[in-house]
Amino acid sequence: MAIFTPRGLKIRISIPYAFALLSRLYPKVSAFRVLKTVEGIELLPKAVTFITAIICFILKIEPVRIFYLVFASYLIITLINTFGFYVIPGLVSIGTIFSYISGYGIYLISLIIIGFILTGWQGLMALFAAKSLGWVITFFIELLQTKRIYNLGGHAFTASERNFFNAYRLHASRMGVTTNIDVADEELKEEYYMKSLEELSYKWPEVVNRFTTD
């Protein structure tokens, strides 16, 4: 079973369970908005390293410092996502805004052009080396976190599922709704969880059409 975000990020949880949580937020916060928040959280490392790199390029920082600053920003945001510790105001919004332009090559082309003009190939090499190392470390953090959660609860939730729960908790805490992701049997009944699903299906049928039940 799986649901998908508007841009196609796969979240491996069942439709009744996902929308039981989302219906707690309905109608103040739509399912679409929460799913876009999931995308924002997922893309936070890319968004923050993009901003960090652009600032480094504009300030013409030497390549070694570019490497350290980009790598540090990547690692810090990865840890924030891993533990759901979003204490910096507006941080997730940066990722959500970034999600609207991600996937079209715009940010990558901008990085290459600006980086090459202002710092040359050395600056670009430092950037991509930092991002590559960040990706490798993130991969191992992800493996360890998935194993830890499986040992605790018997579910092998990946980063995408954890980001969904983090997005739910963010909106729930703002609304004063419980952040507990356990749902009661009553909430799993169709008449309850269909509230937010029907709105999403009506306004964004192309999103719901991706959902799977097998």
mmCIF file of C-alpha atoms in Angstrom:
data_model
loop_
_atom_site.group_PDB
_atom_site.id
_atom_site.type_symbol
_atom_site.label_atom_id
_atom_site.label_comp_id
_atom_site.label_asym_id
_atom_site.label_seq_id
_atom_site.Cartn_x
_atom_site.Cartn_y
_atom_site.Cartn_z
ATOM 1 C CA MET A 1 0.000 0.000 0.000
ATOM 2 C CA ALA A 2 1.211 3.506 -0.738
ATOM 3 C CA ILE A 3 0.172 7.098 -1.251
ATOM 4 C CA PHE A 4 2.015 9.697 -3.290
ATOM 5 C CA THR A 5 2.731 13.406 -2.951
ATOM 6 C CA PRO A 6 1.801 15.818 -5.781
ATOM 7 C CA ARG A 7 5.301 15.489 -7.283
ATOM 8 C CA GLY A 8 5.270 11.683 -7.046
ATOM 9 C CA LEU A 9 7.159 10.955 -3.824
ATOM 10 C CA LYS A 10 6.095 7.494 -2.656
ATOM 11 C CA ILE A 11 4.997 7.080 0.966
ATOM 12 C CA ARG A 12 4.596 3.421 1.908
ATOM 13 C CA ILE A 13 1.648 3.550 4.274
ATOM 14 C CA SER A 14 -1.974 2.588 3.765
ATOM 15 C CA ILE A 15 -4.623 5.005 2.543
ATOM 16 C CA PRO A 16 -6.911 4.538 5.593
ATOM 17 C CA TYR A 17 -4.067 5.125 8.040
ATOM 18 C CA ALA A 18 -2.619 8.151 6.202
ATOM 19 C CA PHE A 19 -5.978 9.847 5.814
ATOM 20 C CA ALA A 20 -7.058 9.016 9.339
ATOM 21 C CA LEU A 21 -4.184 11.274 10.411
ATOM 22 C CA LEU A 22 -4.905 13.884 7.738
ATOM 23 C CA SER A 23 -8.590 14.003 8.661
ATOM 24 C CA ARG A 24 -7.615 15.168 12.138
ATOM 25 C CA LEU A 25 -6.368 18.354 10.470
ATOM 26 C CA TYR A 26 -9.292 18.750 8.067
ATOM 27 C CA PRO A 27 -10.747 21.212 7.101
ATOM 28 C CA LYS A 28 -8.261 23.771 8.466
ATOM 29 C CA VAL A 29 -5.334 22.072 6.757
ATOM 30 C CA SER A 30 -5.939 20.192 3.533
ATOM 31 C CA ALA A 31 -4.335 16.870 2.618
ATOM 32 C CA PHE A 32 -2.698 18.595 -0.349
ATOM 33 C CA ARG A 33 -0.979 21.110 1.923
ATOM 34 C CA VAL A 34 0.373 18.386 4.187
ATOM 35 C CA LEU A 35 1.652 16.390 1.211
ATOM 36 C CA LYS A 36 3.415 19.491 -0.109
ATOM 37 C CA THR A 37 4.967 19.895 3.333
ATOM 38 C CA VAL A 38 6.257 16.317 3.041
ATOM 39 C CA GLU A 39 7.938 17.287 -0.225
ATOM 40 C CA GLY A 40 9.396 20.370 1.423
ATOM 41 C CA ILE A 41 10.904 18.307 4.232
ATOM 42 C CA GLU A 42 12.244 15.762 1.746
ATOM 43 C CA LEU A 43 13.934 18.497 -0.297
ATOM 44 C CA LEU A 44 15.287 20.530 2.626
ATOM 45 C CA PRO A 45 18.886 19.254 2.252
ATOM 46 C CA LYS A 46 18.911 20.253 -1.428
ATOM 47 C CA ALA A 47 17.260 23.598 -0.749
ATOM 48 C CA VAL A 48 19.576 24.595 2.094
ATOM 49 C CA THR A 49 22.745 23.460 0.329
ATOM 50 C CA PHE A 50 21.615 25.391 -2.761
ATOM 51 C CA ILE A 51 21.243 28.576 -0.707
ATOM 52 C CA THR A 52 24.542 27.927 1.087
ATOM 53 C CA ALA A 53 26.354 27.356 -2.198
ATOM 54 C CA ILE A 54 24.934 30.502 -3.832
ATOM 55 C CA ILE A 55 26.002 32.604 -0.845
ATOM 56 C CA CYS A 56 29.485 31.049 -0.968
ATOM 57 C CA PHE A 57 29.756 31.749 -4.695
ATOM 58 C CA ILE A 58 28.600 35.369 -4.372
ATOM 59 C CA LEU A 59 31.074 35.974 -1.537
ATOM 60 C CA LYS A 60 33.764 34.196 -3.608
ATOM 61 C CA ILE A 61 34.748 31.970 -0.712
ATOM 62 C CA GLU A 62 37.710 29.692 -1.331
ATOM 63 C CA PRO A 63 36.881 26.129 -2.472
ATOM 64 C CA VAL A 64 37.997 24.416 0.755
ATOM 65 C CA ARG A 65 35.619 26.545 2.828
ATOM 66 C CA ILE A 66 32.846 25.977 0.263
ATOM 67 C CA PHE A 67 33.306 22.245 0.794
ATOM 68 C CA TYR A 68 33.070 22.488 4.574
ATOM 69 C CA LEU A 69 30.129 24.902 4.617
ATOM 70 C CA VAL A 70 28.059 22.957 2.083
ATOM 71 C CA PHE A 71 28.813 19.627 3.740
ATOM 72 C CA ALA A 72 27.977 21.019 7.205
ATOM 73 C CA SER A 73 24.656 22.441 5.994
ATOM 74 C CA TYR A 74 23.750 19.148 4.301
ATOM 75 C CA LEU A 75 24.564 17.108 7.391
ATOM 76 C CA ILE A 76 22.781 19.456 9.814
ATOM 77 C CA ILE A 77 19.573 19.478 7.782
ATOM 78 C CA THR A 78 19.722 15.697 7.406
ATOM 79 C CA LEU A 79 19.916 15.319 11.183
ATOM 80 C CA ILE A 80 17.060 17.805 11.640
ATOM 81 C CA ASN A 81 14.922 15.719 9.281
ATOM 82 C CA THR A 82 15.972 12.477 10.956
ATOM 83 C CA PHE A 83 14.868 13.619 14.394
ATOM 84 C CA GLY A 84 12.066 16.001 13.323
ATOM 85 C CA PHE A 85 13.623 18.881 15.241
ATOM 86 C CA TYR A 86 12.230 21.887 13.317
ATOM 87 C CA VAL A 87 12.881 24.766 15.694
ATOM 88 C CA ILE A 88 14.075 27.287 13.086
ATOM 89 C CA PRO A 89 11.064 29.386 11.972
ATOM 90 C CA GLY A 90 10.307 29.089 8.262
ATOM 91 C CA LEU A 91 12.814 26.299 7.654
ATOM 92 C CA VAL A 92 10.325 23.807 6.227
ATOM 93 C CA SER A 93 8.725 26.553 4.129
ATOM 94 C CA ILE A 94 12.050 26.964 2.312
ATOM 95 C CA GLY A 95 11.909 23.331 1.256
ATOM 96 C CA THR A 96 8.239 23.584 0.277
ATOM 97 C CA ILE A 97 8.903 26.601 -1.952
ATOM 98 C CA PHE A 98 11.878 24.764 -3.426
ATOM 99 C CA SER A 99 9.630 21.797 -4.265
ATOM 100 C CA TYR A 100 7.823 23.870 -6.885
ATOM 101 C CA ILE A 101 10.992 24.337 -8.963
ATOM 102 C CA SER A 102 12.810 21.108 -8.170
ATOM 103 C CA GLY A 103 12.959 18.439 -10.844
ATOM 104 C CA TYR A 104 13.270 20.775 -13.823
ATOM 105 C CA GLY A 105 17.031 21.280 -13.671
ATOM 106 C CA ILE A 106 16.627 24.978 -12.851
ATOM 107 C CA TYR A 107 18.536 24.995 -9.584
ATOM 108 C CA LEU A 108 21.325 22.734 -10.888
ATOM 109 C CA ILE A 109 21.874 24.832 -14.013
ATOM 110 C CA SER A 110 21.871 28.001 -11.891
ATOM 111 C CA LEU A 111 24.448 26.498 -9.535
ATOM 112 C CA ILE A 112 26.749 25.481 -12.361
ATOM 113 C CA ILE A 113 26.567 28.818 -14.173
ATOM 114 C CA ILE A 114 26.903 31.024 -11.093
ATOM 115 C CA GLY A 115 29.528 28.796 -9.503
ATOM 116 C CA PHE A 116 31.696 28.612 -12.603
ATOM 117 C CA ILE A 117 31.526 32.352 -13.287
ATOM 118 C CA LEU A 118 32.307 33.411 -9.715
ATOM 119 C CA THR A 119 34.588 30.646 -8.404
ATOM 120 C CA GLY A 120 35.648 28.610 -11.420
ATOM 121 C CA TRP A 121 35.715 24.842 -11.675
ATOM 122 C CA GLN A 122 37.427 24.551 -8.273
ATOM 123 C CA GLY A 123 34.381 25.998 -6.525
ATOM 124 C CA LEU A 124 32.076 23.643 -8.408
ATOM 125 C CA MET A 125 34.257 20.645 -7.567
ATOM 126 C CA ALA A 126 34.151 21.598 -3.890
ATOM 127 C CA LEU A 127 30.361 21.902 -4.034
ATOM 128 C CA PHE A 128 29.725 18.552 -5.674
ATOM 129 C CA ALA A 129 32.303 16.783 -3.507
ATOM 130 C CA ALA A 130 30.532 18.101 -0.393
ATOM 131 C CA LYS A 131 27.115 17.059 -1.695
ATOM 132 C CA SER A 132 28.405 13.598 -2.631
ATOM 133 C CA LEU A 133 29.925 13.039 0.792
ATOM 134 C CA GLY A 134 26.735 14.321 2.392
ATOM 135 C CA TRP A 135 24.680 11.881 0.338
ATOM 136 C CA VAL A 136 26.880 8.931 1.363
ATOM 137 C CA ILE A 137 26.658 9.788 5.063
ATOM 138 C CA THR A 138 22.913 10.381 4.746
ATOM 139 C CA PHE A 139 22.568 6.920 3.187
ATOM 140 C CA PHE A 140 24.146 5.281 6.228
ATOM 141 C CA ILE A 141 22.144 7.447 8.654
ATOM 142 C CA GLU A 142 19.010 6.355 6.817
ATOM 143 C CA LEU A 143 19.936 2.675 7.101
ATOM 144 C CA LEU A 144 20.611 2.968 10.827
ATOM 145 C CA GLN A 145 17.427 4.940 11.490
ATOM 146 C CA THR A 146 15.265 2.537 9.495
ATOM 147 C CA LYS A 147 16.767 -0.417 11.384
ATOM 148 C CA ARG A 148 16.259 1.327 14.738
ATOM 149 C CA ILE A 149 12.591 2.047 14.022
ATOM 150 C CA TYR A 150 12.049 -1.521 12.820
ATOM 151 C CA ASN A 151 13.568 -2.901 16.021
ATOM 152 C CA LEU A 152 11.369 -0.605 18.122
ATOM 153 C CA GLY A 153 8.045 -1.043 16.373
ATOM 154 C CA GLY A 154 8.359 -3.706 13.693
ATOM 155 C CA HIS A 155 7.896 -1.251 10.800
ATOM 156 C CA ALA A 156 10.698 -0.515 8.326
ATOM 157 C CA PHE A 157 9.753 3.133 7.761
ATOM 158 C CA THR A 158 12.065 4.940 5.355
ATOM 159 C CA ALA A 159 12.773 8.686 5.239
ATOM 160 C CA SER A 160 9.658 9.295 3.124
ATOM 161 C CA GLU A 161 7.344 7.796 5.739
ATOM 162 C CA ARG A 162 9.129 9.610 8.568
ATOM 163 C CA ASN A 163 8.837 12.862 6.644
ATOM 164 C CA PHE A 164 5.098 12.269 6.324
ATOM 165 C CA PHE A 165 4.816 11.834 10.081
ATOM 166 C CA ASN A 166 6.968 14.918 10.645
ATOM 167 C CA ALA A 167 4.727 16.946 8.321
ATOM 168 C CA TYR A 168 1.641 15.750 10.162
ATOM 169 C CA ARG A 169 3.174 16.597 13.540
ATOM 170 C CA LEU A 170 4.170 20.077 12.371
ATOM 171 C CA HIS A 171 0.626 20.959 11.313
ATOM 172 C CA ALA A 172 -0.946 19.160 14.264
ATOM 173 C CA SER A 173 1.172 21.038 16.809
ATOM 174 C CA ARG A 174 0.232 24.368 15.239
ATOM 175 C CA MET A 175 -3.453 23.469 15.473
ATOM 176 C CA GLY A 176 -3.313 22.034 18.977
ATOM 177 C CA VAL A 177 -4.197 18.562 17.668
ATOM 178 C CA THR A 178 -2.538 15.459 19.079
ATOM 179 C CA THR A 179 0.814 14.651 17.484
ATOM 180 C CA ASN A 180 0.456 10.962 18.370
ATOM 181 C CA ILE A 181 0.535 8.982 15.125
ATOM 182 C CA ASP A 182 -1.341 6.022 16.583
ATOM 183 C CA VAL A 183 -4.904 5.955 15.298
ATOM 184 C CA ALA A 184 -8.014 4.459 16.880
ATOM 185 C CA ASP A 185 -10.150 1.848 15.130
ATOM 186 C CA GLU A 186 -12.882 4.477 14.833
ATOM 187 C CA GLU A 187 -10.563 6.706 12.797
ATOM 188 C CA LEU A 188 -9.886 3.897 10.336
ATOM 189 C CA LYS A 189 -13.536 3.670 9.349
ATOM 190 C CA GLU A 190 -14.260 4.936 5.852
ATOM 191 C CA GLU A 191 -16.778 7.540 6.955
ATOM 192 C CA TYR A 192 -14.079 9.198 9.058
ATOM 193 C CA TYR A 193 -10.933 9.104 6.932
ATOM 194 C CA MET A 194 -12.742 9.844 3.638
ATOM 195 C CA LYS A 195 -13.312 13.472 4.657
ATOM 196 C CA SER A 196 -9.892 14.718 3.595
ATOM 197 C CA LEU A 197 -9.458 12.117 0.851
ATOM 198 C CA GLU A 198 -12.630 13.198 -0.954
ATOM 199 C CA GLU A 199 -11.498 16.830 -1.018
ATOM 200 C CA LEU A 200 -8.095 15.837 -2.403
ATOM 201 C CA SER A 201 -9.738 13.589 -4.994
ATOM 202 C CA TYR A 202 -12.052 16.401 -6.093
ATOM 203 C CA LYS A 203 -9.396 19.125 -6.346
ATOM 204 C CA TRP A 204 -6.360 17.032 -7.316
ATOM 205 C CA PRO A 205 -7.587 13.806 -8.971
ATOM 206 C CA GLU A 206 -4.228 13.272 -10.677
ATOM 207 C CA VAL A 207 -2.620 12.915 -7.243
ATOM 208 C CA VAL A 208 -5.163 10.404 -5.919
ATOM 209 C CA ASN A 209 -4.984 8.398 -9.139
ATOM 210 C CA ARG A 210 -1.412 7.439 -8.221
ATOM 211 C CA PHE A 211 -2.417 5.831 -4.923
ATOM 212 C CA THR A 212 -2.067 2.056 -4.677
ATOM 213 C CA THR A 213 -3.738 -0.512 -2.455
ATOM 214 C CA ASP A 214 -1.544 -3.526 -3.232
#
